[in-house]
mmCIF file of C-alpha atoms in Angstrom:
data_model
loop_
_atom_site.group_PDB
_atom_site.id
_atom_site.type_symbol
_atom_site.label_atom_id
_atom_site.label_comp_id
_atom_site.label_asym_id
_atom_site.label_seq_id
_atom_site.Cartn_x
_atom_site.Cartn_y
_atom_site.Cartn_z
ATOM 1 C CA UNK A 9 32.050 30.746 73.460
ATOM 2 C CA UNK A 10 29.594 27.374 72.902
ATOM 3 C CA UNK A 11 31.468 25.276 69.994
ATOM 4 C CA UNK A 12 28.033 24.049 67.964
ATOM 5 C CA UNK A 13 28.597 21.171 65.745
ATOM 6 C CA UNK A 14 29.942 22.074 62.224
ATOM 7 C CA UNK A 15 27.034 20.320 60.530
ATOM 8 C CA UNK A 16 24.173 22.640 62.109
ATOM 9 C CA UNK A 17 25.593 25.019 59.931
ATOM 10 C CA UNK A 18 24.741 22.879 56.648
ATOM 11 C CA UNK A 19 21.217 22.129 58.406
ATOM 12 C CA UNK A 20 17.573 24.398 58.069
ATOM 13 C CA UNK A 21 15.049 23.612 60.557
ATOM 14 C CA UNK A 22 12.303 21.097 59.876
ATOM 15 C CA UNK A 23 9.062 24.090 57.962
ATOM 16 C CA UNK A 24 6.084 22.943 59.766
ATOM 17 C CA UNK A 25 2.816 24.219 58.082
ATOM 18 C CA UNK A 26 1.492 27.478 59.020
ATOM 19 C CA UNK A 27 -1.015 27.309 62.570
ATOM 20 C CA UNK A 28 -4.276 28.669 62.443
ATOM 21 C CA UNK A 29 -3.010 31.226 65.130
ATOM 22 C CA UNK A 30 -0.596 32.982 62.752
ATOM 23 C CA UNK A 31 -3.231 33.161 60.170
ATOM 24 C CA UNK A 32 -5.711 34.908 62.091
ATOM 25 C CA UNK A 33 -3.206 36.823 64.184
ATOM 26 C CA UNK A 34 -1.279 38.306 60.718
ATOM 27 C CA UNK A 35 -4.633 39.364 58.130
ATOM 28 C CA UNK A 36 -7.359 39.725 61.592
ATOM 29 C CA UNK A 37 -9.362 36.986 59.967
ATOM 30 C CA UNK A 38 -11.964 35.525 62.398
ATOM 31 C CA UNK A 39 -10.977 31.947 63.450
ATOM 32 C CA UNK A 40 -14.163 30.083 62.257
ATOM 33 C CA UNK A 41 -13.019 31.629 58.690
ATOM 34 C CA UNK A 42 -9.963 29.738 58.673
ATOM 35 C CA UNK A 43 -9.635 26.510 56.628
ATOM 36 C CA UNK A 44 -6.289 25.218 57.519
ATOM 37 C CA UNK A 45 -5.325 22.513 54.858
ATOM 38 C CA UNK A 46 -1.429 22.226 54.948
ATOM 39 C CA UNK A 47 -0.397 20.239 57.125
ATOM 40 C CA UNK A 48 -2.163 16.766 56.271
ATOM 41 C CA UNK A 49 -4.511 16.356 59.359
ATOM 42 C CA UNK A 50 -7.836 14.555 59.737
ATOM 43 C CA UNK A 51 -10.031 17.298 58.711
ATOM 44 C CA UNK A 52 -12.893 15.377 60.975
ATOM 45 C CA UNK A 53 -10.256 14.954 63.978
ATOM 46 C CA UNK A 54 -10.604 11.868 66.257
ATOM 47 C CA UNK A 55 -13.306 10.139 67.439
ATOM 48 C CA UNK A 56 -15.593 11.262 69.858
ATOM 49 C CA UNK A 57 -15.208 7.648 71.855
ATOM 50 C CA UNK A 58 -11.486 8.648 71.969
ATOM 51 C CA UNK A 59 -12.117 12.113 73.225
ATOM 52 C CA UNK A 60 -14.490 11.139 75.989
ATOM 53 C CA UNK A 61 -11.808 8.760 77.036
ATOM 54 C CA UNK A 62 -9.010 11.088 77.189
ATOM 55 C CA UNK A 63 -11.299 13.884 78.991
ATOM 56 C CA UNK A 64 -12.236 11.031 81.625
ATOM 57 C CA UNK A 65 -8.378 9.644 82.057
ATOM 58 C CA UNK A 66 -6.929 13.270 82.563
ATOM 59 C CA UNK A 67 -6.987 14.003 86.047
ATOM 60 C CA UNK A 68 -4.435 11.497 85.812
ATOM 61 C CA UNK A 69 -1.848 13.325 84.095
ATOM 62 C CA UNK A 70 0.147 13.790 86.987
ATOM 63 C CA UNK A 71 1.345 10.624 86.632
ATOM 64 C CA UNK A 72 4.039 9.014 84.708
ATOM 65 C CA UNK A 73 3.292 6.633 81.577
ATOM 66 C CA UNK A 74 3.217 2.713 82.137
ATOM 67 C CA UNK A 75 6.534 2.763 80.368
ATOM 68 C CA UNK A 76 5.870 -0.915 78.927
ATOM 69 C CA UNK A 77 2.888 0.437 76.679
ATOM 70 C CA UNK A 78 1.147 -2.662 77.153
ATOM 71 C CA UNK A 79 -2.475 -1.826 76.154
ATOM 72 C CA UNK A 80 -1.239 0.032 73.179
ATOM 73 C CA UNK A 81 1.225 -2.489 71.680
ATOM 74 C CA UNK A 82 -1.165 -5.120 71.932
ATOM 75 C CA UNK A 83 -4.181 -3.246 70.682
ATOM 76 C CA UNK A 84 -1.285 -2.805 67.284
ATOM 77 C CA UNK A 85 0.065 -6.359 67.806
ATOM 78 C CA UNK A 86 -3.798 -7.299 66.704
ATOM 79 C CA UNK A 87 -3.701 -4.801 64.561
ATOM 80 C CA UNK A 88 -0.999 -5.903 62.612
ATOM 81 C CA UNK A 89 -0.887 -9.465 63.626
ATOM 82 C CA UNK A 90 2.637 -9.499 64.997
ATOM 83 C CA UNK A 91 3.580 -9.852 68.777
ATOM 84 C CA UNK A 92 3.812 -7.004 70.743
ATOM 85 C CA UNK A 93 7.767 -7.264 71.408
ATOM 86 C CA UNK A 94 7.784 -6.454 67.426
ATOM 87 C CA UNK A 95 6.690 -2.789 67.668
ATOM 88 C CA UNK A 96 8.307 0.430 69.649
ATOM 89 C CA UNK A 97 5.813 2.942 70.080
ATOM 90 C CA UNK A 98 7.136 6.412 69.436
ATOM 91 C CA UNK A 99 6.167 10.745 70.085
ATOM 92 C CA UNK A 100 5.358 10.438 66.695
ATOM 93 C CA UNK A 101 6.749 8.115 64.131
ATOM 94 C CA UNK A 102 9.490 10.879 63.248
ATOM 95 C CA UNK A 103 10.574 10.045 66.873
ATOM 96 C CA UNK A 104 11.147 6.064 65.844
ATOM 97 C CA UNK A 105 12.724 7.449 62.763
ATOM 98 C CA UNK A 106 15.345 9.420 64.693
ATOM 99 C CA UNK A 107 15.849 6.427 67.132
ATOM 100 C CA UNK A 108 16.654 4.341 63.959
ATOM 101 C CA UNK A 109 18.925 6.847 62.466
ATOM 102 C CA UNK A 110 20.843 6.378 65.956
ATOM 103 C CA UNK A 111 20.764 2.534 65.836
ATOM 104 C CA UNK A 112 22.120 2.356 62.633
ATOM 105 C CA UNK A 113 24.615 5.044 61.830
ATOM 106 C CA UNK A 114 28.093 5.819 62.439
ATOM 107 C CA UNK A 115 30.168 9.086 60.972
ATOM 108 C CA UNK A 116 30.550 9.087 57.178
ATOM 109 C CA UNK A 117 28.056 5.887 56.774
ATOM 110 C CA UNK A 118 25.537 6.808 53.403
ATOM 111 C CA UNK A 119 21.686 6.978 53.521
ATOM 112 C CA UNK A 120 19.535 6.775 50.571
ATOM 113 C CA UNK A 121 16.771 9.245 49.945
ATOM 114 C CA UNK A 122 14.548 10.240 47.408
ATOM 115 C CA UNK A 123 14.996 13.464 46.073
ATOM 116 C CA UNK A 124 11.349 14.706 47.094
ATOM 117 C CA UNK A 125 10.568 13.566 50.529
ATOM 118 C CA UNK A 126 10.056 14.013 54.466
ATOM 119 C CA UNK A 127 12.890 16.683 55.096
ATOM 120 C CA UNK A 128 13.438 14.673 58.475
ATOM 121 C CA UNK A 129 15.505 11.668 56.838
ATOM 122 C CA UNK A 130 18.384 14.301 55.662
ATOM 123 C CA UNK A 131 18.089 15.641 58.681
ATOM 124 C CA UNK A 132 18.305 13.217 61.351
ATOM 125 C CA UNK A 133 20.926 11.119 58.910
ATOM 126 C CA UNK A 134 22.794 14.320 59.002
ATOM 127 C CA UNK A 135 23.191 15.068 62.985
ATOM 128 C CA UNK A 136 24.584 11.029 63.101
ATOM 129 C CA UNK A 137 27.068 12.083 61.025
ATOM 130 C CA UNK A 138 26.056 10.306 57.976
ATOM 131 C CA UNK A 139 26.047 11.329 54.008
ATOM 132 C CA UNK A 140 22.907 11.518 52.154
ATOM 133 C CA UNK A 141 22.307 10.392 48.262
ATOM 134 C CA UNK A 142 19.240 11.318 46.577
ATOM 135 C CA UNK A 143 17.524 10.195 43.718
ATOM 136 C CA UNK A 144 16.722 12.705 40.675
ATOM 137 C CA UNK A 145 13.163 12.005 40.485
ATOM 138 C CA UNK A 146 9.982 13.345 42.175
ATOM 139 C CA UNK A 147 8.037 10.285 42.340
ATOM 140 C CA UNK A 148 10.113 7.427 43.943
ATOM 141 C CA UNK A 149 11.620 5.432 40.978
ATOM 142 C CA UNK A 150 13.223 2.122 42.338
ATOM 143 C CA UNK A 151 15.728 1.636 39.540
ATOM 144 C CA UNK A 152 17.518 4.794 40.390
ATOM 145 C CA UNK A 153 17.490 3.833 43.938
ATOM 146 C CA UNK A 154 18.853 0.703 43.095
ATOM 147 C CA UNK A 155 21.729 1.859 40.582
ATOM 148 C CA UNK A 156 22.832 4.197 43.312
ATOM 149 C CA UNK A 157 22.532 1.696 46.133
ATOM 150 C CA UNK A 158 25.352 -0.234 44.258
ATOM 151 C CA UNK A 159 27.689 2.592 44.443
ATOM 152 C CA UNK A 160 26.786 4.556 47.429
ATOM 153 C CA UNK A 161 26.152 1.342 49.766
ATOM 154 C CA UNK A 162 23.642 3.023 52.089
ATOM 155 C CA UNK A 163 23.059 2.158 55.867
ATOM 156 C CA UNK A 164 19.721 3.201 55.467
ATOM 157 C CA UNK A 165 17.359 3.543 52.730
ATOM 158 C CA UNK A 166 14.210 5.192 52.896
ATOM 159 C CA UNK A 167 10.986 4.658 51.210
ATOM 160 C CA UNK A 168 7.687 6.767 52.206
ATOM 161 C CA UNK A 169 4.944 5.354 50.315
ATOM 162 C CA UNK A 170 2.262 6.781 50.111
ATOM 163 C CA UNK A 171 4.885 9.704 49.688
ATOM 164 C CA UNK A 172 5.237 12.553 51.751
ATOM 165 C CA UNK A 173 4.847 15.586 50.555
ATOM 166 C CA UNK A 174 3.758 14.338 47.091
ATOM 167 C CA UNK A 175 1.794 11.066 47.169
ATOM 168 C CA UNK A 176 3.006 9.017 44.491
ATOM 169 C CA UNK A 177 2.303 5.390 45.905
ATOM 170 C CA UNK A 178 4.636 2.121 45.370
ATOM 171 C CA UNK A 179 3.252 -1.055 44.758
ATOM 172 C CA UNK A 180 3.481 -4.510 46.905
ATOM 173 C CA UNK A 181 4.980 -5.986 43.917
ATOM 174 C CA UNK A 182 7.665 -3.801 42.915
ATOM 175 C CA UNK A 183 9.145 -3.098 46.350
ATOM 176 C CA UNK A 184 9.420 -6.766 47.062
ATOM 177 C CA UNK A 185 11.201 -7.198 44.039
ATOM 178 C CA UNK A 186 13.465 -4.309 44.890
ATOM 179 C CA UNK A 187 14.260 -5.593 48.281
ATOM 180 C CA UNK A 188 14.433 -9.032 46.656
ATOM 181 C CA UNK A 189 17.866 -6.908 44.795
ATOM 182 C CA UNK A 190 18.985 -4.678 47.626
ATOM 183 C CA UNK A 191 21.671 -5.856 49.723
ATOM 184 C CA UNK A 192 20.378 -7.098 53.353
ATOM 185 C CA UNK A 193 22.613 -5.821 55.107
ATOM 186 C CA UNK A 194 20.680 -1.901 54.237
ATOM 187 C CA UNK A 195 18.187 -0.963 56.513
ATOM 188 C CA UNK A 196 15.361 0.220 55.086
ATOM 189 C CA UNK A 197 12.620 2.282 56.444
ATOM 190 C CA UNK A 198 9.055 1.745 54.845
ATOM 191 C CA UNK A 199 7.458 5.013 56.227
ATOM 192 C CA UNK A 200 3.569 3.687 56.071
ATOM 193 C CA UNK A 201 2.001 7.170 57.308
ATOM 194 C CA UNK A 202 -0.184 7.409 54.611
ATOM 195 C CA UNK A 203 -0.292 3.499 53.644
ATOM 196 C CA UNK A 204 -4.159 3.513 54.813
ATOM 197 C CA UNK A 205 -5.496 5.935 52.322
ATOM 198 C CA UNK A 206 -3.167 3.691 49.643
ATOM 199 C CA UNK A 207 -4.945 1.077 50.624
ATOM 200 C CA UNK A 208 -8.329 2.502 49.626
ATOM 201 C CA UNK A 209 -7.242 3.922 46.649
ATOM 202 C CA UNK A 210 -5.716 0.833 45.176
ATOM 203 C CA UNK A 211 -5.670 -2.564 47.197
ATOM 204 C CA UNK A 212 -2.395 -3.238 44.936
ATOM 205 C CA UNK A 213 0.274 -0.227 46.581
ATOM 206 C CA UNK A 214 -0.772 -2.098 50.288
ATOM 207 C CA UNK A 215 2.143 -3.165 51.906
ATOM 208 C CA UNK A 216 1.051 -5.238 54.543
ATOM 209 C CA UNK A 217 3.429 -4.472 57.711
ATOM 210 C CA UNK A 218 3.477 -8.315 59.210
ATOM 211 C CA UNK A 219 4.190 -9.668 55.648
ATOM 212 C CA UNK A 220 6.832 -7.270 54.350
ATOM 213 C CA UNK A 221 8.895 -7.525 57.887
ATOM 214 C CA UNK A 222 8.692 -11.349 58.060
ATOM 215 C CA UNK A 223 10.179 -11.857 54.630
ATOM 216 C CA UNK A 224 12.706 -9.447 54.752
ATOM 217 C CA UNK A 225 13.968 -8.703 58.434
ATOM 218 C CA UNK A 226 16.026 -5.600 57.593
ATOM 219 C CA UNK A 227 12.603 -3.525 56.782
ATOM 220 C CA UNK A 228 11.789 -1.625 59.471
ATOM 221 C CA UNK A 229 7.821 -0.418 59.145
ATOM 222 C CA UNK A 230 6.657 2.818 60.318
ATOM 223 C CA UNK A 231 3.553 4.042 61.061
ATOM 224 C CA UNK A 232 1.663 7.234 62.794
ATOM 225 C CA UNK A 233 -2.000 8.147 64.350
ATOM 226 C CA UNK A 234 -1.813 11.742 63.027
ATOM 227 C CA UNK A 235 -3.077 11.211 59.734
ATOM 228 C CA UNK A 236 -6.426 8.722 59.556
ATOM 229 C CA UNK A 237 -6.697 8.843 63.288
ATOM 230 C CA UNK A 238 -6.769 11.958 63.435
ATOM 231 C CA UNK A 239 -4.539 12.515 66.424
ATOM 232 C CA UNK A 240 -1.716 14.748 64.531
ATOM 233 C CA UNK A 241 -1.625 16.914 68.012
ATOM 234 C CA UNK A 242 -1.169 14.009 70.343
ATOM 235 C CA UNK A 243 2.025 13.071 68.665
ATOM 236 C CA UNK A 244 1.923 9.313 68.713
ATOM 237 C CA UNK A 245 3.499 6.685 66.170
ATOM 238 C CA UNK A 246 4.942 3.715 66.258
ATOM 239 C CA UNK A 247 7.621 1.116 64.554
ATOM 240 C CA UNK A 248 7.659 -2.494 63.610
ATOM 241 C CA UNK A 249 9.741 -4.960 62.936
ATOM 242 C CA UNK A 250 11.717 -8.248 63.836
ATOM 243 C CA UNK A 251 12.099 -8.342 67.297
ATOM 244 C CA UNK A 252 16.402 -8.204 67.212
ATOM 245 C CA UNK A 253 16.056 -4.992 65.325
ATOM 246 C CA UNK A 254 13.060 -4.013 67.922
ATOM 247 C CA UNK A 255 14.905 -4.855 71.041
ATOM 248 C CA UNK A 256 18.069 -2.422 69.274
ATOM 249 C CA UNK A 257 15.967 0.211 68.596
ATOM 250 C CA UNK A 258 14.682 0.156 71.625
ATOM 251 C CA UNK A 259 17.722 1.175 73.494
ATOM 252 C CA UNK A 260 17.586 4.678 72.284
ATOM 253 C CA UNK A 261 14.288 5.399 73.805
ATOM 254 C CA UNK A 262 14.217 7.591 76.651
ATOM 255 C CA UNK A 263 11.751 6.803 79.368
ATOM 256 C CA UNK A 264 8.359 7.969 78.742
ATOM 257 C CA UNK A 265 8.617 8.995 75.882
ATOM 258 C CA UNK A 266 4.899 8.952 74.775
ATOM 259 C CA UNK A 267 2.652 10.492 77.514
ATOM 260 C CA UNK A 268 -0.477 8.508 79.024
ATOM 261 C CA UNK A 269 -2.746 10.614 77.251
ATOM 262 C CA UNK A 270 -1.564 10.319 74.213
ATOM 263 C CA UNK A 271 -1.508 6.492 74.821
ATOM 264 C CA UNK A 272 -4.620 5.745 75.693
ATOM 265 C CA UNK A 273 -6.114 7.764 72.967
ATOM 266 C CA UNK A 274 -4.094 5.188 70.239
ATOM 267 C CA UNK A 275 -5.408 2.932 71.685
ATOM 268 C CA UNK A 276 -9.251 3.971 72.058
ATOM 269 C CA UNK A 277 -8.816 4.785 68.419
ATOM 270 C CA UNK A 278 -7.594 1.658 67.202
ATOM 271 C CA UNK A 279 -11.230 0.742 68.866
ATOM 272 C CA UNK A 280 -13.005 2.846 66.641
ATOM 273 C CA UNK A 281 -12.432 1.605 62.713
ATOM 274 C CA UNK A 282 -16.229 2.640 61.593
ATOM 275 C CA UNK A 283 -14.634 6.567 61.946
ATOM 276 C CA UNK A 284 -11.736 5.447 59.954
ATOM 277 C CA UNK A 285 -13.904 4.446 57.025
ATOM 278 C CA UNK A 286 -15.814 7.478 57.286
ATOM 279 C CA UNK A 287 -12.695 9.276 56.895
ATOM 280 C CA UNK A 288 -11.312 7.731 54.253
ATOM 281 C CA UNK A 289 -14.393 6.595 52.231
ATOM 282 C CA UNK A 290 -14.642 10.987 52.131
ATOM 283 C CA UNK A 291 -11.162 11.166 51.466
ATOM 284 C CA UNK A 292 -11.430 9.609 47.830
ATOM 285 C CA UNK A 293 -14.490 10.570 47.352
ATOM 286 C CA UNK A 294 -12.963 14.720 47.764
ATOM 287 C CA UNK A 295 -9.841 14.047 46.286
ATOM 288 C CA UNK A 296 -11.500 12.703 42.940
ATOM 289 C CA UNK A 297 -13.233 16.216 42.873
ATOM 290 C CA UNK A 298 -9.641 17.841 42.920
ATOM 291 C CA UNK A 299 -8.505 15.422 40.202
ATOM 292 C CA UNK A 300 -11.542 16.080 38.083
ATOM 293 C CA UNK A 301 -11.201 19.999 38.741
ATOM 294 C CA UNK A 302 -7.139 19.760 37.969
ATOM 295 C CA UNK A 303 -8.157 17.646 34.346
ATOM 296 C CA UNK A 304 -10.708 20.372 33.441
ATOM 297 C CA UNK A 305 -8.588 23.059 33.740
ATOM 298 C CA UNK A 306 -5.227 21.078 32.443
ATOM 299 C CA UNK A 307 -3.232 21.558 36.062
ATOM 300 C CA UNK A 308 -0.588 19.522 36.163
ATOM 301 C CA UNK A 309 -1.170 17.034 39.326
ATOM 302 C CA UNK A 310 0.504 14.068 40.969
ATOM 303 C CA UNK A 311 -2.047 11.131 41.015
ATOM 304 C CA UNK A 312 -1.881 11.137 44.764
ATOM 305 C CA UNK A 313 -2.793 7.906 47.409
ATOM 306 C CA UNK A 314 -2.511 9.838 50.313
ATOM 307 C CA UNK A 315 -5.140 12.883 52.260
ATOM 308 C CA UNK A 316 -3.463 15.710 49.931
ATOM 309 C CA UNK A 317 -2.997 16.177 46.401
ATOM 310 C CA UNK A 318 0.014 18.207 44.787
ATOM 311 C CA UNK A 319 -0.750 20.931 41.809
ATOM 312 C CA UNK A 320 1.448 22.076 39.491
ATOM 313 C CA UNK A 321 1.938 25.764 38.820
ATOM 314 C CA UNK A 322 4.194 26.095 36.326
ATOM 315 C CA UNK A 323 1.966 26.092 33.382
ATOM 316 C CA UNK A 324 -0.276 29.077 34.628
ATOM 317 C CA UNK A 325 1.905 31.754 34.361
ATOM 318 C CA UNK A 326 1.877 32.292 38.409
ATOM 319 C CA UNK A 327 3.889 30.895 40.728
ATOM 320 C CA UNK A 328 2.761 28.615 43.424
ATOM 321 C CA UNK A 329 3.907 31.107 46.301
ATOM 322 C CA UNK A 330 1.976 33.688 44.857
ATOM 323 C CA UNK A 331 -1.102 31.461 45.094
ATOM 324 C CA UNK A 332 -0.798 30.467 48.589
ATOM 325 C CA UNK A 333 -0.198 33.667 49.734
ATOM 326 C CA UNK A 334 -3.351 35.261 47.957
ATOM 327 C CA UNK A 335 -5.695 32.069 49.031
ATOM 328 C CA UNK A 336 -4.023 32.459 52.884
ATOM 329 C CA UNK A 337 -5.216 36.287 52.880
ATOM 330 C CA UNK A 338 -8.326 34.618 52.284
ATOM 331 C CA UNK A 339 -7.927 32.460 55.425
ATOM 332 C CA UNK A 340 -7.563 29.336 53.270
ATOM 333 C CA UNK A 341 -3.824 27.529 54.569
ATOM 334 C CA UNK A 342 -3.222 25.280 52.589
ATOM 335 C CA UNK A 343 0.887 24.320 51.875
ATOM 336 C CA UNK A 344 3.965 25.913 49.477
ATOM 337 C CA UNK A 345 6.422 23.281 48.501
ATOM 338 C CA UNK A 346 8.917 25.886 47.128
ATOM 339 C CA UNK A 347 10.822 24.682 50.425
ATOM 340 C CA UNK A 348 11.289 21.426 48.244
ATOM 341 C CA UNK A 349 12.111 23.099 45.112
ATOM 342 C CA UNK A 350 9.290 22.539 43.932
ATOM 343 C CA UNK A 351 6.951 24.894 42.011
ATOM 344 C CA UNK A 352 3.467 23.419 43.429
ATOM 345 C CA UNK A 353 1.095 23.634 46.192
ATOM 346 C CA UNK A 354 -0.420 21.043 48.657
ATOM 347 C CA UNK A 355 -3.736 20.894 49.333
ATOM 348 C CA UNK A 356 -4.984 18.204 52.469
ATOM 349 C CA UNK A 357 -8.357 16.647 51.133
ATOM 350 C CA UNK A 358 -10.943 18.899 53.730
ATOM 351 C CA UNK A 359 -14.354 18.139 54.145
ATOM 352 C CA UNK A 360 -16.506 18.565 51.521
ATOM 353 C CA UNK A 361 -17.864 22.178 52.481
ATOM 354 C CA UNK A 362 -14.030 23.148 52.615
ATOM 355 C CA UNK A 363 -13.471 21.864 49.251
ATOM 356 C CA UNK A 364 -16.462 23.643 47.709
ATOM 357 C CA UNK A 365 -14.491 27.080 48.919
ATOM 358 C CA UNK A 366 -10.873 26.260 48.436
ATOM 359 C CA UNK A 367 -11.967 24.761 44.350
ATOM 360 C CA UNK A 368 -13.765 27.990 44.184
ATOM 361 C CA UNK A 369 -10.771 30.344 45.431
ATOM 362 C CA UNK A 370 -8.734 28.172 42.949
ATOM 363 C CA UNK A 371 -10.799 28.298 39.818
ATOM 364 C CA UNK A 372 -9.899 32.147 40.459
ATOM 365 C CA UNK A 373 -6.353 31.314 41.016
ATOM 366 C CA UNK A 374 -5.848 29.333 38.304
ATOM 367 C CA UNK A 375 -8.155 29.875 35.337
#
C-alpha cells in the first residue's frame, strides 16, 4: 500500500468558492440568474483589447511559452520601475508563494501567519515541513506579530494587505517600522493582491513594490492579475524582489509554467489602465453603498480596502451559513467564512445592478 506523508493527514484542501455551474446545476436556476460574488473576481472581467488579443494569438497554442517571459516582465519592470531580472512571473501568485515556501524552508523551520488569512500560507508552509504560529487577531496587528516573532523566530512571515479574506489594510508607515524591528534574516512575503484597490481607498496603506524591496531586501512582493485585471481564470501572478532572492526563487520553477495565453493577456492588460480605473473608481463607489447599508442597519463590518467587504452575523440572531445558503437558492453566490471560523459572509463588490439585488435579498436577510 502507497505510504502518504503523515502531514496530509493534518491538512484540508484549499475551499475554492462555489462555480456558477454547481449553482445552477443543484436549485435548476437559469444561468443569466446567477450573480456569483464569492470568489473576489472583476465583476466587469478583462478588457476587451486583451480579449481580442488572446482570440487572435490562439491558434498558437500549440506551442510552448517563450520560457524567458520577456514581454511580460518588462511590461511589470515599467510597471513597477524595477529591472526585469527582479520579478518571477508565476500560474498565479499562489504559485510564487509555493516556490518561496520551497526556497526558504527546511523541516521544523517556523512561519508566521495571521490568524485570519489566505489558507495557502499554512498550507504550503506545512507540506515543507515547517510549523506555523498565528496571531490571535482578525485584522493583522503588527505588535503581536512582532512579540511572537521574538520567540517563534519565523523563516517566513506573511503579511496580505489588503487582507485576504477580510480586508483590513496596513499602512506604508507602520510596516516599515515593523520591518525596521523584525530580524532580516525572516523572509517576509507582502502579498499585494488587493494593494490596488488600497491604493484608491487610502493613498496612505500603498506599499509601493520598488520602494519597500529596495530598502529592505528580505521582502519579497507579490502580486496577481485575477483581481483588478480581471484575469482570475487565466491564472497569472507574479513576484518581486532583489534579484539574489529572484535568481533563488527562480530555481523552483518548472518550465513553462505560465502558458502563452495567459502571458500575453498580462501583458495586453498592463496596456489597458483606463479599464482599471473604471474598475476600481466603481469599486468604491459600490462598496460605500454596502458600508452605508451595514451602518443603517447596525451590521457589524470590517472597513474593507479590497473588491469585497466582510459582514458580521452574529448580532442578528442567524447565522452566516444560514444566510448564504438562503441568498444561493436565490442564485446569489456570494462566500461563507465559517471555513475560517468565522461567523460572517463575503460579499465581492458586483456591479451596481448586482448590488441593487444582493442589498435587497439582504435587507430581507438581515433586518
Amino acid at each position: 500500500m502507497v505510504q502518504f506523508q503523515p502531514i496530509l493527514n493534518s491538512l484540508k484542501s484549499y475551499e475554492a468558492g462555489k462555480p456558477i455551474e454547481l449553482v445552477v446545476r443543484e436549485y435548476g436556476i437559469d444561468p443569466k440568474d446567477v450573480i456569483k460574488l464569492g470568489s473576489n473576481e472583476n465583476p466587469f472581467g478583462c478588457s476587451d483589447e486583451v480579449i481580442r488579443a488572446v482570440q487572435n494569438f490562439a491558434p498558437k497554442m500549440s506551442y510552448y511559452p517563450d520560457d524567458s517571459y520577456l514581454d511580460l516582465k518588462e511590461a511589470l519592470a515599467q510597471k513597477f520601475d524595477v529591472t526585469p531580472d527582479r520579478i518571477i512571473p508565476g500560474n498565479g501568485s499562489d504559485q510564487v508563494l509555493d516556490f518561496a515556501c520551497r526556497c526558504v524552508l527546511t523541516q521544523g523551520d517556523s512561519v508566521l501567519i495571521n490568524r485570519i488569512t489566505f489558507a495557502m500560507y499554512r498550507i504550503y508552509a506545512l507540506q515543507c515541513g515547517a510549523k506555523v504560529h498565528s496571531t490571535e487577531t482578525v485584522p493583522h496587528d503588527l505588535d503581536a506579530f512582532l512579540d511572537l516573532a521574538k520567540v517563534v523566530k519565523p523563516k517566513i512571515l506573511f503579511l496580505c494587505t489588503p487582507s485576504n479574506p477580510v480586508g483590513d489594510a496596513l499602512s506604508k508607515s507602520e510596516v516599515y517600522e515593523f520591518l525596521r524591528k523584525l530580524s532580516p534574516d525572516t523572509l517576509v512575503v507582502i502579498d499585494a493582491a488587493y494593494m490596488e484597490f488600497g491604493k484608491r481607498k487610502d493613498p496612505d496603506k500603498f506599499i509601493p513594490a520598488k520602494e519597500v524591496t529596495d530598502l529592505f531586501p528580505n521582502v519579497f512582493y507579490t502580486g496577481t492579475f485575477s483581481k483588478v485585471y480581471g484575469l482570475g481564470g487565466m491564472r497569472i501572478g507574479y513576484g518581486i524582489g532583489n534579484k539574489e532572492l529572484i535568481d533563488n526563487i527562480y530555481k523552483m520553477r518548472p518550465p513553462f509554467s505560465v502558458t502563452n495565453l495567459s502571458a500575453l493577456a498580462a501583458t495586453e492588460a498592463l496596456k489597458n489602465e483606463d479599464h482599471v480605473e473604471n474598475y476600481l473608481k466603481s469599486n468604491l463607489e459600490e462598496l460605500r453603498r454596502y458600508e452605508k447599508f451595514a451602518a443603517d442597519e447596525s451590521i457589524e463590518f470590517i472597513d474593507s480596502y479590497a473588491n469585497f467587504i466582510t459582514f458580521f452575523a452574529r448580532k442578528h440572531g442567524r447565522t452566516a451559513t444560514t444566510i448564504a445558503q438562503s441568498l444561493l437558492k436565490k442564485g446569489i453566490i456570494l462566500r461563507d467564512l465559517k471555513s475560517y471560523e468565522l461567523n460572517a459572509i463575503r460579499i465581492t463588490i458586483g456591479r451596481p445592478e448586482q448590488n441593487d439585488r444582493v442589498l435587497e435579498s439582504l435587507t430581507e436577510e438581515f433586518v
